[in-house]
Short mmCIF file of C-alpha atoms and ligand atoms in Angstrom, two decimals:
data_model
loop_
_atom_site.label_atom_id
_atom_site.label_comp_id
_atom_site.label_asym_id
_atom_site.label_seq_id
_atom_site.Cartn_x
_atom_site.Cartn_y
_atom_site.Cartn_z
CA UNK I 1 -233.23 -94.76 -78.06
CA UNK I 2 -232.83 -97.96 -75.85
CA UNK I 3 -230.22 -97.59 -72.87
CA UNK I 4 -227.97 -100.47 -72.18
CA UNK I 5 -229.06 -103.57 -70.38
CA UNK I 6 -226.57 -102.74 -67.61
CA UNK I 7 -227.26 -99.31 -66.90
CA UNK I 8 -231.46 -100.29 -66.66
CA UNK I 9 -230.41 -103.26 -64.66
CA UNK I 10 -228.89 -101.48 -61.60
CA UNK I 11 -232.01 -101.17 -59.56
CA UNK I 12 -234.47 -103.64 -61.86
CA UNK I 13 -237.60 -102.71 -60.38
CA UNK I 14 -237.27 -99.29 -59.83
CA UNK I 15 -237.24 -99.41 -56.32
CA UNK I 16 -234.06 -98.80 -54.27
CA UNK I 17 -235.55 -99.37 -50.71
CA UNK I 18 -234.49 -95.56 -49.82
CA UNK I 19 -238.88 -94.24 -50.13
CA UNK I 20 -238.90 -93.44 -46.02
CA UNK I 21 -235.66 -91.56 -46.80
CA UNK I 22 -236.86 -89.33 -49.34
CA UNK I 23 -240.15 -88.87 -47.63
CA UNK I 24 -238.51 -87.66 -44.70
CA UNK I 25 -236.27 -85.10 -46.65
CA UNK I 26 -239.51 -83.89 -48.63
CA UNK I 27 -241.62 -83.28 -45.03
CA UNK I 28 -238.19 -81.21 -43.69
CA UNK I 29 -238.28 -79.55 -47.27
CA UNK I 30 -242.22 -78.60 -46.60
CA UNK I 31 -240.71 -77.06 -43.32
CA UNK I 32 -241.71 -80.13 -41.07
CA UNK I 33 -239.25 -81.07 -37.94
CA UNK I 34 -238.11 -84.27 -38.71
CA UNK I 35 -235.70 -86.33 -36.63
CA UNK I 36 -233.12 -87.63 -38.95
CA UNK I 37 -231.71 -91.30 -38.27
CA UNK I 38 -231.59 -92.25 -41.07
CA UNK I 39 -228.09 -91.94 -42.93
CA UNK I 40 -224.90 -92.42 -41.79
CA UNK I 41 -223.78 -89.00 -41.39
CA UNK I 42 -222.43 -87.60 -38.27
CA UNK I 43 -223.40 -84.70 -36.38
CA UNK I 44 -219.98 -83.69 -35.81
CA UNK I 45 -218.31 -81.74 -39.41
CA UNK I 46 -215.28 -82.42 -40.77
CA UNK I 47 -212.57 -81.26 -37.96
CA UNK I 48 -211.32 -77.70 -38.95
CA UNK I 49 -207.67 -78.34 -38.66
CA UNK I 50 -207.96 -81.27 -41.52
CA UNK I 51 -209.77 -78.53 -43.49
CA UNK I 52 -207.16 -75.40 -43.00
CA UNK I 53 -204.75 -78.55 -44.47
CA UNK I 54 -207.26 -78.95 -47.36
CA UNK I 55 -207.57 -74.94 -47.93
CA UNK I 56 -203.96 -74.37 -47.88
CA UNK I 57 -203.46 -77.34 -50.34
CA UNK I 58 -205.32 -75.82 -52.46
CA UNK I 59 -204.12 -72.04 -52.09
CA UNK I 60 -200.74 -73.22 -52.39
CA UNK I 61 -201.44 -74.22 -55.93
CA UNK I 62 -202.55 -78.11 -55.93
CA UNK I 63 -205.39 -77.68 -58.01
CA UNK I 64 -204.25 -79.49 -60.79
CA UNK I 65 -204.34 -82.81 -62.37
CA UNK I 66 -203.40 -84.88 -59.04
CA UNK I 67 -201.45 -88.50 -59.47
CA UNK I 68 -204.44 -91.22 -60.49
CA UNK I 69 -203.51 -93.79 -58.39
CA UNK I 70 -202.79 -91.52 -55.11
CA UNK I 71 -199.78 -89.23 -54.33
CA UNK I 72 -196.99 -91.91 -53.11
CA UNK I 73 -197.23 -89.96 -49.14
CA UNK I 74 -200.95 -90.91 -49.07
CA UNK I 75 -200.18 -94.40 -50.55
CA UNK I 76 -197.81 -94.82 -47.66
CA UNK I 77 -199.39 -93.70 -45.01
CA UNK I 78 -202.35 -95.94 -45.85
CA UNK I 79 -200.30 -98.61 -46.28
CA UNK I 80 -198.91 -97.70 -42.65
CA UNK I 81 -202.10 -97.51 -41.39
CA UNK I 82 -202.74 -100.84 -42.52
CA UNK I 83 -199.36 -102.37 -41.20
CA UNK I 84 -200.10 -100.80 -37.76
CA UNK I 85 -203.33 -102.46 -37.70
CA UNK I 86 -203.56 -105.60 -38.98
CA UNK I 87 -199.94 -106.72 -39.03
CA UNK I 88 -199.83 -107.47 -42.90
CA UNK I 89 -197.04 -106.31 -45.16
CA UNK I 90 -198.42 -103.79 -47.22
CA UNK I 91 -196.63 -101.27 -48.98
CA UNK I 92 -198.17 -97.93 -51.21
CA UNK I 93 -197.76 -100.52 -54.38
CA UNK I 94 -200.81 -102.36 -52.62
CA UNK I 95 -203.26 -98.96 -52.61
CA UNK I 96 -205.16 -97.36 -54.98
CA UNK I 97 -207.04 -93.67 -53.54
CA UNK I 98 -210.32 -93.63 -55.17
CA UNK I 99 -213.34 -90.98 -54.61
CA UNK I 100 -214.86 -92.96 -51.47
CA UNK I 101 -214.98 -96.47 -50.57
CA UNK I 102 -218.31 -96.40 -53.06
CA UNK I 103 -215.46 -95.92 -56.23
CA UNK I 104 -213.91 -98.59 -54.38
CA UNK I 105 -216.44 -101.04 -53.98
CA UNK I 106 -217.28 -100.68 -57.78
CA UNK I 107 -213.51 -100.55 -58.95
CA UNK I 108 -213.06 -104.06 -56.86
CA UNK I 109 -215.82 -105.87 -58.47
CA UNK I 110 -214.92 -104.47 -61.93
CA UNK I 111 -211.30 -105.96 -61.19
CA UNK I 112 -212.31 -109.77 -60.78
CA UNK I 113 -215.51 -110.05 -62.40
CA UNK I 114 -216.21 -110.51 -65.98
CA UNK I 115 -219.96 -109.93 -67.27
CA UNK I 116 -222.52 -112.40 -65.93
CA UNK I 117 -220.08 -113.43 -63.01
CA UNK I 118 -222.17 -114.52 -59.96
CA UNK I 119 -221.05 -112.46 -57.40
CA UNK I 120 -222.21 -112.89 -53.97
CA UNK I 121 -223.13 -110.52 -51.12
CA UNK I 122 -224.12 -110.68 -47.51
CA UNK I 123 -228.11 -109.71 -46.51
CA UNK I 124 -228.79 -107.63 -44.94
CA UNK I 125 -226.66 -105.57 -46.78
CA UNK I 126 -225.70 -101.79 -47.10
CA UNK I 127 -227.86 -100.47 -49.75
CA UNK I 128 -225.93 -99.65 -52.09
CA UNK I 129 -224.35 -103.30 -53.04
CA UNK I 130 -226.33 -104.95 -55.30
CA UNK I 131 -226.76 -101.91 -57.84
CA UNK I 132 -222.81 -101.80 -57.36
CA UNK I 133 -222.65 -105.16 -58.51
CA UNK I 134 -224.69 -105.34 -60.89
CA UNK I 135 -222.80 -101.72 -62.55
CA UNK I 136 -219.76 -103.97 -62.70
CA UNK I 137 -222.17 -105.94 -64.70
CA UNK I 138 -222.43 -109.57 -62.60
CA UNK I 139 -225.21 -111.45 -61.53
CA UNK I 140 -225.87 -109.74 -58.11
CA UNK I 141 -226.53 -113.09 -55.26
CA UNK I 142 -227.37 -112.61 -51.48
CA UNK I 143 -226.75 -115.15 -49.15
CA UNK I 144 -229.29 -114.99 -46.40
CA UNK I 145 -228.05 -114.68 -43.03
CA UNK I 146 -230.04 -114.72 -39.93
CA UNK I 147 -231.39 -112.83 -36.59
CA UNK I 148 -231.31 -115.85 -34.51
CA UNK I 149 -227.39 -115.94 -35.53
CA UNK I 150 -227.22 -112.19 -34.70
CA UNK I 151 -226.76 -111.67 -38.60
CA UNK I 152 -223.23 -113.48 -38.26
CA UNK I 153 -222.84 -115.89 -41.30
CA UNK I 154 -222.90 -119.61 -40.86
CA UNK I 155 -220.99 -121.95 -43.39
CA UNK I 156 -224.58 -123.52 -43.51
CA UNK I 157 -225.67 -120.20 -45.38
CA UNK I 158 -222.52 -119.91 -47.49
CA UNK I 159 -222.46 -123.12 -48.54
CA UNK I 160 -226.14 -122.73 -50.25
CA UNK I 161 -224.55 -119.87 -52.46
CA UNK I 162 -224.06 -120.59 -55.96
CA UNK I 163 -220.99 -122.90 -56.80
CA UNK I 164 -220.06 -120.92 -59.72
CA UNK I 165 -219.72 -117.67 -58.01
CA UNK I 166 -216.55 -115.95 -58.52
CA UNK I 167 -216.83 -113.18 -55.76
CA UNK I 168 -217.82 -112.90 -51.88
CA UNK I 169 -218.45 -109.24 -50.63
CA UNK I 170 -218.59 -108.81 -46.61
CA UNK I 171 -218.67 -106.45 -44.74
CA UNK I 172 -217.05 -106.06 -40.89
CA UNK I 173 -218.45 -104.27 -38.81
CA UNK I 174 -221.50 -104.10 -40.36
CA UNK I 175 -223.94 -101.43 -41.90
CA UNK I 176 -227.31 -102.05 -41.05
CA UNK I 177 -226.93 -104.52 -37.99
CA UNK I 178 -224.00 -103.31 -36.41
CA UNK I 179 -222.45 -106.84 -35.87
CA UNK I 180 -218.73 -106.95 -36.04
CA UNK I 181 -218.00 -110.36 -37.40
CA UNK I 182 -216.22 -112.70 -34.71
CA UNK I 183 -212.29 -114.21 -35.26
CA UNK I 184 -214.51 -117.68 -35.73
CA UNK I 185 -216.72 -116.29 -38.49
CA UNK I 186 -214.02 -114.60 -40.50
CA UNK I 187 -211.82 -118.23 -40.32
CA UNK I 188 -215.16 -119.73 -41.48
CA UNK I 189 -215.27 -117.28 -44.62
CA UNK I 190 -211.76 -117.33 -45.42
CA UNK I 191 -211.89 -121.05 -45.56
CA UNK I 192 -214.73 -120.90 -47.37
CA UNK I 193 -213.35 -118.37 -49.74
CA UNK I 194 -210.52 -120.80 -50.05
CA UNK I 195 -212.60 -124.12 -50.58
CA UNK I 196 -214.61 -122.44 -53.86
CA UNK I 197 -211.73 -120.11 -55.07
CA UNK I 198 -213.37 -116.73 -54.24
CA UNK I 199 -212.08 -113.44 -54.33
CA UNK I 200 -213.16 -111.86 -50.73
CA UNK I 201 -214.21 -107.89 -51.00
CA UNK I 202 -213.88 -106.89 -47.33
CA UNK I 203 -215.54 -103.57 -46.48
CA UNK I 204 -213.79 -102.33 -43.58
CA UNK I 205 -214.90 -98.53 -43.38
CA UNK I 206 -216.60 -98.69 -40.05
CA UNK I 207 -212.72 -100.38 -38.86
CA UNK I 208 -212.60 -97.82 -36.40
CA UNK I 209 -216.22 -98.57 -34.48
CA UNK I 210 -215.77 -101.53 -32.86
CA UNK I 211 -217.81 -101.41 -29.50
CA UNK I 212 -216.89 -105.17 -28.66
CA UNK I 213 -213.98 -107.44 -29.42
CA UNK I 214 -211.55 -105.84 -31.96
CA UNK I 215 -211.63 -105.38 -35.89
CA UNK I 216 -209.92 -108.10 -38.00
CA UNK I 217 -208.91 -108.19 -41.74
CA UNK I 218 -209.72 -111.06 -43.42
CA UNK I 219 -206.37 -109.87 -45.20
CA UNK I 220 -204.17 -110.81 -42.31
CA UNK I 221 -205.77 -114.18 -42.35
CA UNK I 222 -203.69 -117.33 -43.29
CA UNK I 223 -203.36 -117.39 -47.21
CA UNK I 224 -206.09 -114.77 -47.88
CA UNK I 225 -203.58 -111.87 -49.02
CA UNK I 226 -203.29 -113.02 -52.50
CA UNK I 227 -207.50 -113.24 -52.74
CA UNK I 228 -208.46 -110.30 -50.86
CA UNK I 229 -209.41 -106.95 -51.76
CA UNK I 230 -209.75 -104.09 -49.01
CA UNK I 231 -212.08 -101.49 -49.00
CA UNK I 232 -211.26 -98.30 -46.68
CA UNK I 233 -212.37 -94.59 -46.36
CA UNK I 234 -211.96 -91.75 -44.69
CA UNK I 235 -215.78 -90.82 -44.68
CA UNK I 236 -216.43 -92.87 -41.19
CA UNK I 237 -213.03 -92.81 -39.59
CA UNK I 238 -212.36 -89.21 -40.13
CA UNK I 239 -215.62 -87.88 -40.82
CA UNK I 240 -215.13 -86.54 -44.09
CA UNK I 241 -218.46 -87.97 -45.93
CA UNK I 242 -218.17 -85.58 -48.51
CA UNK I 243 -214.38 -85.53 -49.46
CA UNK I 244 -215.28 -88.37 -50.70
CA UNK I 245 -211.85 -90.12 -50.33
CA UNK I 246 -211.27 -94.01 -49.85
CA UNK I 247 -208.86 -96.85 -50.56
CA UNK I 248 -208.20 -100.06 -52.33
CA UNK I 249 -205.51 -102.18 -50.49
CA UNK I 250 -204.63 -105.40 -52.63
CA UNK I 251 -202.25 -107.42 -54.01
CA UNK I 252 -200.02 -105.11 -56.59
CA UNK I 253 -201.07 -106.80 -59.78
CA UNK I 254 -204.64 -105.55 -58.96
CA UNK I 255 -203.59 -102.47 -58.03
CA UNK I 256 -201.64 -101.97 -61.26
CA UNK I 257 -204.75 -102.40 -63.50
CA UNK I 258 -206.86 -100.72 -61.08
CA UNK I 259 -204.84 -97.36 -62.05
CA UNK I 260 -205.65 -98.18 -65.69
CA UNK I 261 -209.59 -98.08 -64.47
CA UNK I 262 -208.89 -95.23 -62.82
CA UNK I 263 -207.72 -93.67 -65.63
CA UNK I 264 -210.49 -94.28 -67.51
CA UNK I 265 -213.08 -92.70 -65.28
CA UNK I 266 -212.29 -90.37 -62.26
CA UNK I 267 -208.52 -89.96 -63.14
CA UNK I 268 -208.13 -89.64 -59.70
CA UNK I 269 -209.00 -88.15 -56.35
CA UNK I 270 -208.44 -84.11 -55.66
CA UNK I 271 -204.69 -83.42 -54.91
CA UNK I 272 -205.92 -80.96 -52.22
CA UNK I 273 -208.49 -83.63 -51.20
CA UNK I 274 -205.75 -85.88 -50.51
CA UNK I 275 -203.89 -83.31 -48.81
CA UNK I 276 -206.48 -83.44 -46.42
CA UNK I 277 -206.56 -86.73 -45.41
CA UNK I 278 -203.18 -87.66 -45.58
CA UNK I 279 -203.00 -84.87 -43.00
CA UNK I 280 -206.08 -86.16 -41.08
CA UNK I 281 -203.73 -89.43 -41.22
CA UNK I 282 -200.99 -88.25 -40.10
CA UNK I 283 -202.77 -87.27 -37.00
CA UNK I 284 -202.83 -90.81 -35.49
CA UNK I 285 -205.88 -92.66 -34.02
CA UNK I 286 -206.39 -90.03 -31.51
CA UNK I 287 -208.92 -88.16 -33.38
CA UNK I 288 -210.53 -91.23 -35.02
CA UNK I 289 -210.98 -92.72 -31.70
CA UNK I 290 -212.43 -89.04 -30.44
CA UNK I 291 -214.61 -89.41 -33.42
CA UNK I 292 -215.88 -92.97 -32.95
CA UNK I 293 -216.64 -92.48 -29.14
CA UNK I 294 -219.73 -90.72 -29.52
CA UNK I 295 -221.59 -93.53 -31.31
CA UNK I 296 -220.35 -95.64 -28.56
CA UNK I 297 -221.78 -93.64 -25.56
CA UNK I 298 -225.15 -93.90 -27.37
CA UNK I 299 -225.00 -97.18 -28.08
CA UNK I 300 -224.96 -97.38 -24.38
CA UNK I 301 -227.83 -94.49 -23.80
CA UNK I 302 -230.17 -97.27 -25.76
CA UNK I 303 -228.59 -100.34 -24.87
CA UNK I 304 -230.36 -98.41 -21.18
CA UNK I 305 -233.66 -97.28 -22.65
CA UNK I 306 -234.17 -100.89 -24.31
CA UNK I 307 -233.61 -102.57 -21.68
CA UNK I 308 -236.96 -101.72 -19.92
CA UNK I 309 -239.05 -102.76 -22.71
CA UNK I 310 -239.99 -106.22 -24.63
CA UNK I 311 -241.67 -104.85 -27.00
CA UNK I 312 -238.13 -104.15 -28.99
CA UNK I 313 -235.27 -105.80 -29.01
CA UNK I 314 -231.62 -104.80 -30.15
CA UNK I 315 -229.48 -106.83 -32.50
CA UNK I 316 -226.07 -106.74 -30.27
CA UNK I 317 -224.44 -103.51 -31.73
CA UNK I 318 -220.60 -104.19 -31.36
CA UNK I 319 -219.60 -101.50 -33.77
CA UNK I 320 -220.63 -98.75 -36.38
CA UNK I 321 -223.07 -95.99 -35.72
CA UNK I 322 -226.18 -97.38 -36.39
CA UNK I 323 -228.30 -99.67 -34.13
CA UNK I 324 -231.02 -102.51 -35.63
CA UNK I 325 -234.14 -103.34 -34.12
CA UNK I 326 -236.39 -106.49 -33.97
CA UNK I 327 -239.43 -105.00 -34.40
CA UNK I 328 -241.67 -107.47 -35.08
CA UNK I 329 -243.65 -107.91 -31.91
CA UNK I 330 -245.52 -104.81 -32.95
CA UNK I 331 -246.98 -106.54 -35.77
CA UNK I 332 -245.89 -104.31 -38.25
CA UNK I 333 -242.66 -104.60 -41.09
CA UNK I 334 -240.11 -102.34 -41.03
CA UNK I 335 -241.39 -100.19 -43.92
CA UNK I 336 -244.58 -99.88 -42.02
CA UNK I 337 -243.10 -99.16 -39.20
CA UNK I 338 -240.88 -96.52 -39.93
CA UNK I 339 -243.56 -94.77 -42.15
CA UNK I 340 -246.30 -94.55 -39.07
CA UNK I 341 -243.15 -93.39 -36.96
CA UNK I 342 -242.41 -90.64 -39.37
CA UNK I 343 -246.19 -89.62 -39.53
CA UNK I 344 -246.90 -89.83 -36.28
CA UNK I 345 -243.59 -89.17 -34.10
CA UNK I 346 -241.51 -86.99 -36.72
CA UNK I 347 -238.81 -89.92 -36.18
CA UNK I 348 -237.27 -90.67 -39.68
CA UNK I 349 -235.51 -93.98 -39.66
CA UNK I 350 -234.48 -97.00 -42.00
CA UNK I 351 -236.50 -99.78 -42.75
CA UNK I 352 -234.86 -103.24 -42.20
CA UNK I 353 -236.30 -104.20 -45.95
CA UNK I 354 -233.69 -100.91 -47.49
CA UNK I 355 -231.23 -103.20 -46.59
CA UNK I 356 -232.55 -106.77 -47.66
CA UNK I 357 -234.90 -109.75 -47.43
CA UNK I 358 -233.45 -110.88 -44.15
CA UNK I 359 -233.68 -107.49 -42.27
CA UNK I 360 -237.46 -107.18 -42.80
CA UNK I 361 -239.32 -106.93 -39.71
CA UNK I 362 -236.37 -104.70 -38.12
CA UNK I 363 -235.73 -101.14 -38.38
CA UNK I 364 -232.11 -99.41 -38.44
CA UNK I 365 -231.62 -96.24 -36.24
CA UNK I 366 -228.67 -94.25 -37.45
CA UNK I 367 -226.99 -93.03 -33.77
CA UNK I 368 -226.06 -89.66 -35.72
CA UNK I 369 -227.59 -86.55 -33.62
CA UNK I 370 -226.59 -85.72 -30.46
CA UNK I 371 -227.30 -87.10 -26.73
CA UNK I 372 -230.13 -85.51 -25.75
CA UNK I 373 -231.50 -85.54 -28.81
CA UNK I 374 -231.07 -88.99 -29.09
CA UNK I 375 -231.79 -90.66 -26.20
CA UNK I 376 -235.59 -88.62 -26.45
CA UNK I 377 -235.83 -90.15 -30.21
CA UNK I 378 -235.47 -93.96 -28.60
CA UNK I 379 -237.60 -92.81 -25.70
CA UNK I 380 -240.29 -92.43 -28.30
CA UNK I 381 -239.63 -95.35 -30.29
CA UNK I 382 -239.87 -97.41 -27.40
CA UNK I 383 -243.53 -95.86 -26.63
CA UNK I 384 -244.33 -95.75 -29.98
CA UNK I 385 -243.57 -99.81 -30.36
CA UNK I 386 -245.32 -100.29 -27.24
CA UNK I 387 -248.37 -98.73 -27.94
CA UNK I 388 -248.61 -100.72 -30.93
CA UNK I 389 -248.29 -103.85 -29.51
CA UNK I 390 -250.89 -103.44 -27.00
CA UNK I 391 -253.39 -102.63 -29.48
N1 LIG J 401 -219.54 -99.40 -47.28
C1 LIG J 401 -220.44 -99.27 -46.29
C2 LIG J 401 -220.81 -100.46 -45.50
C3 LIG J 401 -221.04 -98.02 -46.05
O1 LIG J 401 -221.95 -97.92 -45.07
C4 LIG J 401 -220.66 -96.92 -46.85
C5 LIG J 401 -221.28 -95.54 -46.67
N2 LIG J 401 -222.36 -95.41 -45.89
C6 LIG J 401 -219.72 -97.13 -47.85
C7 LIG J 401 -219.18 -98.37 -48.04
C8 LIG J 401 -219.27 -96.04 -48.77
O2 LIG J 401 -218.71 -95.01 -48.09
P1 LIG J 401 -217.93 -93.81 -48.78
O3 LIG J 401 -218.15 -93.92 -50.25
O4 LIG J 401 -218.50 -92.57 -48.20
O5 LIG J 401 -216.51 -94.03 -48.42
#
């Protein structure tokens, strides 16, 4: 029996750029030490306080069909959230809670696209977004940004995109390079967005890692409400990864048939789940920025370490937890790279290529274990890179 076009389409070749990945969990499986950095997990757990909430939801009964779109208290304290940051009237009419900003990246696209829409992307790119795309059923497009821009887009790159293109998906601060987009380059997009009469898909869960500068919504932007659709999550803010619990914010009319998609596949997110986080919510930004801080004290550690070396050089992390490295004065691509690394130095990291065409020759080093642990892992990178280049 012959599966649908669209299900055999969402990775085409076969390949999903994740092979160092699942190499790395099969030599820990075999009882190897491997250094994970690959992922972006933390090392820190969910915090037990926002679990007792989640426990206690639960033994109090809330097991049971929850409200699809979101009970209305964790509508509004998103939509709070949202209000306190970015200045924007939103109200819980403009979210939808969906399982993860994955459900939401996937419920945005199926919103404004029809089948065969162009819709464009970023590269590099978190890994995940083309076969997301293409699952809504569009013609998946990456626009090619570059290193010597530090991976910021120029309206040079997104005016080579396809004029019939219906969609623009960015993402702020970004997963792999760790650039957090500038107040220039978002004015750039939203004008652009403007000129060709895009929706813009802005992926803001990393909102709360900004090492440099400060996050902006493309949302609060001059005209942009009516054409933008907000991705959130609690996974990186709150680290809860595997409550898988997110948010749409977006103008009402998309929100309203949103709930109708939402009927149709998860009908809804946990009611204890939700529990949860509108209790980790209702905590304030004390805990997220407790939970963000880490990444930034290591992004200092190896802003340290590289500095001694040529051999390496660091795209200029100003947020989220990962780190990308130029790599390409070793000789070697990123999928090369990281494979020798993981033979040789039990280091497991991300090739620049996992994440697109214009992150090969870089690798990505999730900043997810702890100090000392850490700071030894770049150590041997460092030596590792250098040793190579000499030869
Ligand atoms: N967007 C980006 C850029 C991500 O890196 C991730 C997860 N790594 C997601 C969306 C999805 O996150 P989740 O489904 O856990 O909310």
């Amino acid at each position: 029996m012959r599966l649908s076009e669209r299900i055999l389409n969402i990775t085409p070749n076969g390949a999903d750029g994740w092979a160092v990945f699942y190499k790395a969990r099969q030599m820990k499986a075999d009882g190897q030490d491997i250094l994970e950095l690959t992922i972006g997990e933390h090392d820190k757990k969910t915090d037990p306080a926002i679990l007792d909430a989640l426990t206690q939801s639960a033994r109090a009964g809330n097991t049971g069909y929850a409200m699809v779109p979101g009970s209305r208290a964790l509508r509004e304290a998103v939509a709070r959230r949202i209000r306190m940051r970015t200045q924007t009237p939103t109200d819980h009419e403009n979210i939808l809670i969906t399982t993860g900003g994955q459900a939401a990246l996937f419920a945005a696209h199926m919103a404004v696209l029809d089948p065969g829409d162009t819709a464009l992307f970023l590269d590099p790119y978190y890994a995940t977004y083309p076969g997301t795309l293409r699952a809504a059923g569009a013609d998946a497009r990456a626009i090619i940004t570059r290193p010597e821009n530090n991976f910021q887009p120029t309206r040079r790159d997104l005016e080579r995109a396809d004029s019939a293109a219906k969609s623009l998906l960015i993402n702020s601060p970004n997963n792999p390079t760790g650039v957090v987009y500038s107040p220039e380059t978002l004015e750039m997009i939203s004008d652009f967005a403007k000129t060709r009469d895009l929706w813009l898909i802005s992926d803001e869960v990393y909102d709360t890692q900004v090492w440099q500068g400060r996050h902006l919504s493309p949302r609060a932007m001059e005209g942009m409400e009516p054409r933008t659709i907000v991705i959130g999550s609690m996974s990186k803010s709150h680290a809860m990864t595997g409550s898988r619990i997110g948010w749409i914010a977006a103008p009402k009319a998309v929100v309203s048939c949103l709930i109708e998609l939402s009927t149709s596949t998860t009908y809804g997110v946990p009611g204890y789940i939700q529990d949860a986080a509108l209790f980790a919510l209702n905590r304030g930004d004390a805990l997220e920025k407790e939970i963000a801080s880490v990444f930034c004290h290591r992004r200092s550690i190896a802003q340290e370490i590289l500095s001694g070396t040529q051999v390496l050089s660091l795209v200029p992390p100003s947020g989220a937890m990962y780190l990308m490295l130029d790599i390409r004065a070793t000789g070697l691509g990123g999928q090369d790279f990281a494979l020798a690394l993981l033979d040789q130095e039990k280091i497991a990291v991300m090739p620049g290529e996992s994440f697109g065409a214009a992150a090969a020759g870089h690798i990505r080093v999730a900043m997810t274990v702890e100090d000392d642990l850490f700071s030894g892992a770049i150590r041997k990178i460092v030596q590792f890179a250098e040793e190579l280049a000499a030869r």
